[in-house]
Coordinates of C-alpha atoms in Angstrom, one line a residue:
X1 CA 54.5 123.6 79.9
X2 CA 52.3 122.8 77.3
X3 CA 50.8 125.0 74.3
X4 CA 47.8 126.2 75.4
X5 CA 49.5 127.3 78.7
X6 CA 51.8 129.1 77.3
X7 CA 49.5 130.9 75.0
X8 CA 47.8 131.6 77.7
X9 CA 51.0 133.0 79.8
X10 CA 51.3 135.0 76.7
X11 CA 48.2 136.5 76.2
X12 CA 47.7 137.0 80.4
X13 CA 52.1 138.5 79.9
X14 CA 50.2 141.1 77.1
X15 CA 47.4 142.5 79.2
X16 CA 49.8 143.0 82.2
X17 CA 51.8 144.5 80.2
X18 CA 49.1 147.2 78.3
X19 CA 48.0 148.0 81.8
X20 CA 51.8 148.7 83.3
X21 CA 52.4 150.8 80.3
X22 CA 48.8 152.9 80.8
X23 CA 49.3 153.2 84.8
X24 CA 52.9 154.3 83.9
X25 CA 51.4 157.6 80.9
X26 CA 48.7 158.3 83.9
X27 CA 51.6 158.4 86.7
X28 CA 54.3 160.5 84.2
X29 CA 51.1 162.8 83.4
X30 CA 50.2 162.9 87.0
X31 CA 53.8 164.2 87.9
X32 CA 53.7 166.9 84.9
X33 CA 50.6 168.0 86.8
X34 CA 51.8 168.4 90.0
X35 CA 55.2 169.7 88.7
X36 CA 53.5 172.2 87.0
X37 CA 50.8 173.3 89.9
X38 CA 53.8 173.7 92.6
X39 CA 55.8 175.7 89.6
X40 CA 52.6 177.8 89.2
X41 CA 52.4 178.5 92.9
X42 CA 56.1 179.0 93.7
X43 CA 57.0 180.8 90.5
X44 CA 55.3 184.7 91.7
X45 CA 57.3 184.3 95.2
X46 CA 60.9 183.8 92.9
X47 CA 59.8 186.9 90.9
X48 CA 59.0 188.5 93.6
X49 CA 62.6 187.8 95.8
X50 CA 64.2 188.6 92.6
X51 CA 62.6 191.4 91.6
X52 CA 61.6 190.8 88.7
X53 CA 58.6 192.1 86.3
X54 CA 57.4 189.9 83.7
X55 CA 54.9 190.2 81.4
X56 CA 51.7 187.4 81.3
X57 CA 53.7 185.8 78.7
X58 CA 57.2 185.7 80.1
X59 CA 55.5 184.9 83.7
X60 CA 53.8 181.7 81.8
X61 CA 57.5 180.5 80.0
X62 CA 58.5 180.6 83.6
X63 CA 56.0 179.0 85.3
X64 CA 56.9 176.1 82.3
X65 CA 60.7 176.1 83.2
X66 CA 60.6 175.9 86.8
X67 CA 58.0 172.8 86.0
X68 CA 60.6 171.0 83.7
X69 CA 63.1 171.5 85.8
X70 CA 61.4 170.1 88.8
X71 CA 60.5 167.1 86.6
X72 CA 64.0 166.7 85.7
X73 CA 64.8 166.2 89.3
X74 CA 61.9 163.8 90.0
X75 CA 63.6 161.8 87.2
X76 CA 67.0 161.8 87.7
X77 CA 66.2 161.1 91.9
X78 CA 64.1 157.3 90.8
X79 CA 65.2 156.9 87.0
X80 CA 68.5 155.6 88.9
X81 CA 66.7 153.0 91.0
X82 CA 65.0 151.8 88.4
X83 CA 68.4 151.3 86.6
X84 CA 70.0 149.7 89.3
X85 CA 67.4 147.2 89.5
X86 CA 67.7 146.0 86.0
X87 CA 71.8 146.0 86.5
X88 CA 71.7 143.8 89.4
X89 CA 69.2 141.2 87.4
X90 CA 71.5 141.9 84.6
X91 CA 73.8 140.7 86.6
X92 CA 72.7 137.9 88.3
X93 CA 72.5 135.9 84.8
X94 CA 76.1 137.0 83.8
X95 CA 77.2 135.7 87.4
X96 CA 75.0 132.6 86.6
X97 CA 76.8 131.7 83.2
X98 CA 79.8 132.2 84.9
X99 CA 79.5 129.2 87.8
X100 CA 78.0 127.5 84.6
X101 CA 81.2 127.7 82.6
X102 CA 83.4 126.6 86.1
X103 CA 81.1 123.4 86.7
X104 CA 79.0 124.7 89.1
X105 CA 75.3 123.4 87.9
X106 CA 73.4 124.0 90.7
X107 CA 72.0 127.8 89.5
X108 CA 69.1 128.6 89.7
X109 CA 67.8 132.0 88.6
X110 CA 64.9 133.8 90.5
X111 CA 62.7 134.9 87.5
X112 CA 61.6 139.1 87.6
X113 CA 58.1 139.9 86.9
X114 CA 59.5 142.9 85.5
X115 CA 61.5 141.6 83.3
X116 CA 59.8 139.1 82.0
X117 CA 59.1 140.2 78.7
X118 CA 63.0 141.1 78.0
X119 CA 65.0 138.4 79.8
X120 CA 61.7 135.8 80.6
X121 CA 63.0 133.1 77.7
X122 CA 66.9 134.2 78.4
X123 CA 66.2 132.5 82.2
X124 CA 63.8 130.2 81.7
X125 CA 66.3 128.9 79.0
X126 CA 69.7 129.1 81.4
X127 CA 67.7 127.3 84.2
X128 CA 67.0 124.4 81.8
X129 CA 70.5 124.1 80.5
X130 CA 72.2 124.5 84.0
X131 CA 69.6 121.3 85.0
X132 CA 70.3 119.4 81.9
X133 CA 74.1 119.8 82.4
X134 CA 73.9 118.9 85.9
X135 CA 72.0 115.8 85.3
X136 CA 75.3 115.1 82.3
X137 CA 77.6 115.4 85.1
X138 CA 76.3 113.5 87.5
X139 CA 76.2 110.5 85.0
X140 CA 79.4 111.1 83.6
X141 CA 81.0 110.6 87.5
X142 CA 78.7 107.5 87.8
X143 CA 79.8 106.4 84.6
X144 CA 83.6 107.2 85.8
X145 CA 83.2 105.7 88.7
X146 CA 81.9 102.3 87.0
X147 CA 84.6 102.3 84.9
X148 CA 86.9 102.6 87.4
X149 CA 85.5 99.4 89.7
X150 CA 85.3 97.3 86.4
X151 CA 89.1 98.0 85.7
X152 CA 89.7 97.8 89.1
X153 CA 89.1 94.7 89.9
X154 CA 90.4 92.7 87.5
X155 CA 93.9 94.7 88.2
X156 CA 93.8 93.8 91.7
X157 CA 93.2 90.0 90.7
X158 CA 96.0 90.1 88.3
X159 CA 98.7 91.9 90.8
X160 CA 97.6 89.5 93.6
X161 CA 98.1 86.1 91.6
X162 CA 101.3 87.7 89.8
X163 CA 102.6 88.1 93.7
X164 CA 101.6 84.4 94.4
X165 CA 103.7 83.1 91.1
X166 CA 106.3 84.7 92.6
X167 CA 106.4 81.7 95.2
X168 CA 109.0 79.2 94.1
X169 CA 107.4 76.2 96.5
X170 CA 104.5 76.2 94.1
X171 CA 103.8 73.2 92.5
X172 CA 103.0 73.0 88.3
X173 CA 99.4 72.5 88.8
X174 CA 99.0 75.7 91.0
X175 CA 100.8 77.6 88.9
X176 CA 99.2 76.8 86.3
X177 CA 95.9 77.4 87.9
X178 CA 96.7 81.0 88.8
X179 CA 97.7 81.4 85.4
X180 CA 94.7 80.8 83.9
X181 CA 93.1 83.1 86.2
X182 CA 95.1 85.8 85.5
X183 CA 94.8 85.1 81.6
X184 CA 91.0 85.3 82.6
X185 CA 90.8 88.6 83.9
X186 CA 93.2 89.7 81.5
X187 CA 90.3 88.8 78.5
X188 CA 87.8 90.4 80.8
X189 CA 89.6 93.8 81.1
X190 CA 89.7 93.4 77.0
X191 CA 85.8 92.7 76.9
X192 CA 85.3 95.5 78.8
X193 CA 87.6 98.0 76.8
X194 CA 86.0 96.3 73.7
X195 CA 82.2 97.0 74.9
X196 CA 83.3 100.8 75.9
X197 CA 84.4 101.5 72.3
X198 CA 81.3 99.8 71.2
X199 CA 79.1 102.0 73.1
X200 CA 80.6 104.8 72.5
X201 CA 80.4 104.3 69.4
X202 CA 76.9 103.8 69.0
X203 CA 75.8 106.8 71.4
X204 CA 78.0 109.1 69.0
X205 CA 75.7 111.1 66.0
X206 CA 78.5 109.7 63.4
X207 CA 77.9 106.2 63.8
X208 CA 78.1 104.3 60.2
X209 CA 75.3 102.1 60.1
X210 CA 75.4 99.9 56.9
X211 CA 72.2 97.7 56.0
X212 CA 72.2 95.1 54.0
X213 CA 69.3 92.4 52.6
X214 CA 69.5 89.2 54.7
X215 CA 67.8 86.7 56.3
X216 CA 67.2 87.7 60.0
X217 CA 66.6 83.8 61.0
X218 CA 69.0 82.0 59.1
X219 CA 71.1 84.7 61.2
X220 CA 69.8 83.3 64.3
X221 CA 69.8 79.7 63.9
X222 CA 73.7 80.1 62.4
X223 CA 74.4 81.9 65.7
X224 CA 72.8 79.0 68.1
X225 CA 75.2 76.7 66.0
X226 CA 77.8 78.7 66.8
X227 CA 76.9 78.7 71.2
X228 CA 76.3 74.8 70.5
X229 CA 79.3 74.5 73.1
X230 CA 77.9 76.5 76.0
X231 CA 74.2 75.4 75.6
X232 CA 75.3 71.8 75.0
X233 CA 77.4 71.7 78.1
X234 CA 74.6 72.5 80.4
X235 CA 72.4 69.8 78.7
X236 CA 69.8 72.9 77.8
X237 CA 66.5 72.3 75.3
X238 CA 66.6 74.8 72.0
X239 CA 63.5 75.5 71.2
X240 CA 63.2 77.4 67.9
X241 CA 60.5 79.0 66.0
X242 CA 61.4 80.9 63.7
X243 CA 59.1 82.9 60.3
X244 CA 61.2 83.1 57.2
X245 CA 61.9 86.7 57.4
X246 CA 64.0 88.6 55.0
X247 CA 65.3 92.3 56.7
X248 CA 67.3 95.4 55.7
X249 CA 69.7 96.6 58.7
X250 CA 72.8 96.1 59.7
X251 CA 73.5 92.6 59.7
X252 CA 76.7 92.7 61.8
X253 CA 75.3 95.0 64.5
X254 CA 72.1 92.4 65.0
X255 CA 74.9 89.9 64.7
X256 CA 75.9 91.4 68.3
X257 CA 72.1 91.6 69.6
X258 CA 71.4 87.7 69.4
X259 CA 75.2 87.1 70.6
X260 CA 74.2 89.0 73.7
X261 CA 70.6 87.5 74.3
X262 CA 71.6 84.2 73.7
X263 CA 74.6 83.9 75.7
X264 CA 72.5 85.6 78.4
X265 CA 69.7 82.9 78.5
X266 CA 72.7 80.1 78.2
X267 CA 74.4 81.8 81.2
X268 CA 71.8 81.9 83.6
X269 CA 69.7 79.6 82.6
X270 CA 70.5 75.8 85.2
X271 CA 71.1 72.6 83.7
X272 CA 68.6 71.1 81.5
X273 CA 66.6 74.3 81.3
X274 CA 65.0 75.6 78.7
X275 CA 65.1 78.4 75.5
X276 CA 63.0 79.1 73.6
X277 CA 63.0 81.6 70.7
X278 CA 60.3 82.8 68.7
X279 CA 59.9 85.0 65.9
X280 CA 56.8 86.2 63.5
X281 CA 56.0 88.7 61.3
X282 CA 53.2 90.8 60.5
X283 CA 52.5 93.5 57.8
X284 CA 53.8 96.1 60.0
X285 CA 56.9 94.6 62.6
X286 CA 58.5 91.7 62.8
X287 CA 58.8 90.7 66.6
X288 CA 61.4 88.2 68.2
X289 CA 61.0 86.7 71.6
X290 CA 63.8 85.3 73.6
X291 CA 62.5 83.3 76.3
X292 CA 64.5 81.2 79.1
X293 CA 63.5 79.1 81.7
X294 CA 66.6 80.8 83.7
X295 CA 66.4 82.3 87.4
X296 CA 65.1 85.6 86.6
X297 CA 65.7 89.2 88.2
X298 CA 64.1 90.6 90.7
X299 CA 61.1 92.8 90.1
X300 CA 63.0 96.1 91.4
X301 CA 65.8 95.8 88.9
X302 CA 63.9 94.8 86.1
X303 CA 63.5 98.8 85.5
X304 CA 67.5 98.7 85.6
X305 CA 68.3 95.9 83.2
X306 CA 69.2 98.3 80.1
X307 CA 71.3 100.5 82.1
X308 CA 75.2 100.8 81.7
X309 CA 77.4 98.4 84.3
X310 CA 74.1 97.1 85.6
X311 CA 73.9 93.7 87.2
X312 CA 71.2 92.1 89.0
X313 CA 73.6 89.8 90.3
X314 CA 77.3 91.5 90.7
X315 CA 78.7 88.2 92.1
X316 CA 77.2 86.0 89.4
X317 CA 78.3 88.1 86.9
X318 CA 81.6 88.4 88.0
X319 CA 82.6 84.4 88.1
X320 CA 81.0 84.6 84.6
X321 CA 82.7 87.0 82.9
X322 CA 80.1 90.0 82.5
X323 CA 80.4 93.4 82.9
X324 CA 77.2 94.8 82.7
X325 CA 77.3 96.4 79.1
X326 CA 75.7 94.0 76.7
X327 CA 72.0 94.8 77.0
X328 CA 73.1 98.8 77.0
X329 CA 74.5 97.7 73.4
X330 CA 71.7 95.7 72.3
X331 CA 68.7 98.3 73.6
X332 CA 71.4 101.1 71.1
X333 CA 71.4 99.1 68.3
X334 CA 67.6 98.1 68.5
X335 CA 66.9 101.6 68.9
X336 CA 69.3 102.8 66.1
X337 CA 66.9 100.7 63.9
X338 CA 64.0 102.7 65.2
X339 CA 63.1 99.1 67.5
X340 CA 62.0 98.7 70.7
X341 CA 63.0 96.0 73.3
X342 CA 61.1 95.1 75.9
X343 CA 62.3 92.9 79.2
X344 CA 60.1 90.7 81.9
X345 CA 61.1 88.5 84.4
X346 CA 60.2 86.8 87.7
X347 CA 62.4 85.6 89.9
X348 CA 62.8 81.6 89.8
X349 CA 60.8 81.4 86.7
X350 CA 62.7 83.0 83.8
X351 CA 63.5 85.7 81.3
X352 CA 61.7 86.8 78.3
X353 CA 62.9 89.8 76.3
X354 CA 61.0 90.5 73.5
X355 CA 61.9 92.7 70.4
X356 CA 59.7 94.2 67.7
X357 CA 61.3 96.3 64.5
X358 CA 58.6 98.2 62.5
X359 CA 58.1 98.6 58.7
X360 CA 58.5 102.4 58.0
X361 CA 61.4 104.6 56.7
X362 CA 64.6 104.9 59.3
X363 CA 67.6 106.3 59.7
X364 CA 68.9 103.2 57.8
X365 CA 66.9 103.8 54.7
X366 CA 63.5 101.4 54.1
X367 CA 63.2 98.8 56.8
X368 CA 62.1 96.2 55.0
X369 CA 60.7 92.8 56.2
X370 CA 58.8 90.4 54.4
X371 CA 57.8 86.5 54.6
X372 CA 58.7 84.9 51.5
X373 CA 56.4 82.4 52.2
X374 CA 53.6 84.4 51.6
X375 CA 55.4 85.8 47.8

């Protein structure tokens, strides 16, 4: 709800409320009135059955008491229903904290008109949280249930092959090919459990970020070096165009962003492809672009690529080694550094995932980013 909405639920809340408050004087008055006409008329017959002889005076103080005490009895016969009313609302929120507190976060609180004004923000504000935590929930089980299929399946791989060494007719080579595929899953189970802590980490508020001056493409050409095994395997073409660009962050944190991107492009990028990877800056960002000539994603998961333990391709990943974390880690760390990242890709064609840091103040002090050529 926006601003001027609300004002205006405000202001509309006000006048309803000035005019409940007026209609309930008139109504209160109204019942004094007739109160005190039936005490005027019925008061002379009770004199008379009691015998009594009162002056004006006394006969008036009469009339006045029988009044008060017939609009006692008005009162105490609906100022009860009124009471309930509020008690069962009353309740109904401390009933709704209550499934709250036990997990149960599908409440939903009927909001009172006639409450409005006293318990109005008290629901409106319950009803958010109970939909907040249910969403929580829900993604903690998905993210359970993830966690649980990643570790899974490398265990069953393991206890399979362990059952097969267990076959003396084997012969050295088969042995030792089960062993390396056990040793295999064994490193992917510790990638995994690596990658959680990593995430974890960098989703907590307490996450130590330390940035340091350095030069953000001799980073990047150091770490293609580094993948010259992988990329030189598959015959692929390097492309690399890179600004001189000098940058305050975390150095070993972007470290793990071009780790990720690169080996991704390497990975599913066919022999004798191509990557490319450009980077430029201007007086306000510095933007990098990661480009493969790969075999893409399809346009419905494109959306999905950021998200934790997604893959495009389960198999594919699998037989490679992947577990569906890195880009979760890379999007966390650009966005730690106030960054944005950005993903297209058609099926066939390739990948390009492009990522822009800006030049103002962050949570890791002054992002700065300059060209030295232009000093």
């Amino acid at each position: 709800m926006s601003l001027r909405q609300r004002l205006r639920k405000l202001k509309t809340n006000k006048m309803w409320r000035v005019c409940k408050l007026v209609f309930g004087i008139v109504v209160i008055l109204l019942f004094m009135l007739a109160c005190w006409s039936i005490s005027y008329f019925i008061t002379p017959y009770l004199m008379t059955w009691a015998g009594w002889s009162l002056t004006d005076y006394w006969a008036f103080v009469m009339v006045c008491i029988v009044a008060l005490l017939l609009l006692s009895a008005v009162i105490g016969i609906f100022l009860p229903l009124a009471r309930n009313k509020h008690l069962v609302f009353y309740l109904s929120i401390v009933d709704a904290v209550k499934q709250i507190s036990r997990g149960d976060f599908d409440v939903k609180i009927t909001p009172e008109e006639d409450f409005e004004e006293e318990f109005g923000a008290l629901v409106e504000s319950i009803n958010h949280m109970a939909g907040e935590l249910g969403q929580m929930e829900k993604m903690r089980q998905e993210f359970i249930s993830n966690v649980s299929h990643e570790i899974q399946s490398p265990l069953t791989s393991i206890r399979g092959f362990a059952r097969v060494l267990q076959n003396r007719e084997l012969s050295e080579d088969e042995r030792h090919h089960y062993l390396q595929i056990i040793e295999m899953e064994t490193m992917r189970l510790s990638k995994l459990s690596d990658n959680l802590l990593k995430l974890t980490s960098l989703e907590s508020d307490h996450h130590l970020i330390e940035p340091v001056l350095f030069r953000l493409d001799s980073q990047i050409r150091k770490l293609i070096l580094v993948s010259e095994p992988q990329w030189s395997t598959k015959e692929l073409e390097i492309d690399l165009n890179l600004a001189k660009v000098d940058i305050v962050a975390d150095e070993d944190m972007f470290s793990q962003v071009w780790v990720n991107l690169i080996h991704n492009a390497i990975k599913f990028t066919p022999d004798k492809g191509l990557i490319r990877i450009n980077m430029k800056a201007s007086d306000h960002e510095v933007e990098v672009v990661v480009q493969d000539s790969g075999i893409g994603i399809e346009a419905d998961y494109v959306p999905h690529v950021f998200e934790r333990f997604f893959k495009a391709d389960s198999s594919r990943n699998r037989a490679q080694g992947g577990n569906g974390l890195g880009l979760s880690i890379v999007q966390k760390i650009v966005q730690l550094h106030q960054g944005t990242i950005d993903v297209e890709s058609t099926r066939g064609v390739g990948t390009t995932f492009t990522l822009k840091l800006p030049l103002r103040t962050t949570n890791v002090g002054e992002l700065v980013v300059r060209n030295p050529t232009t000093k």
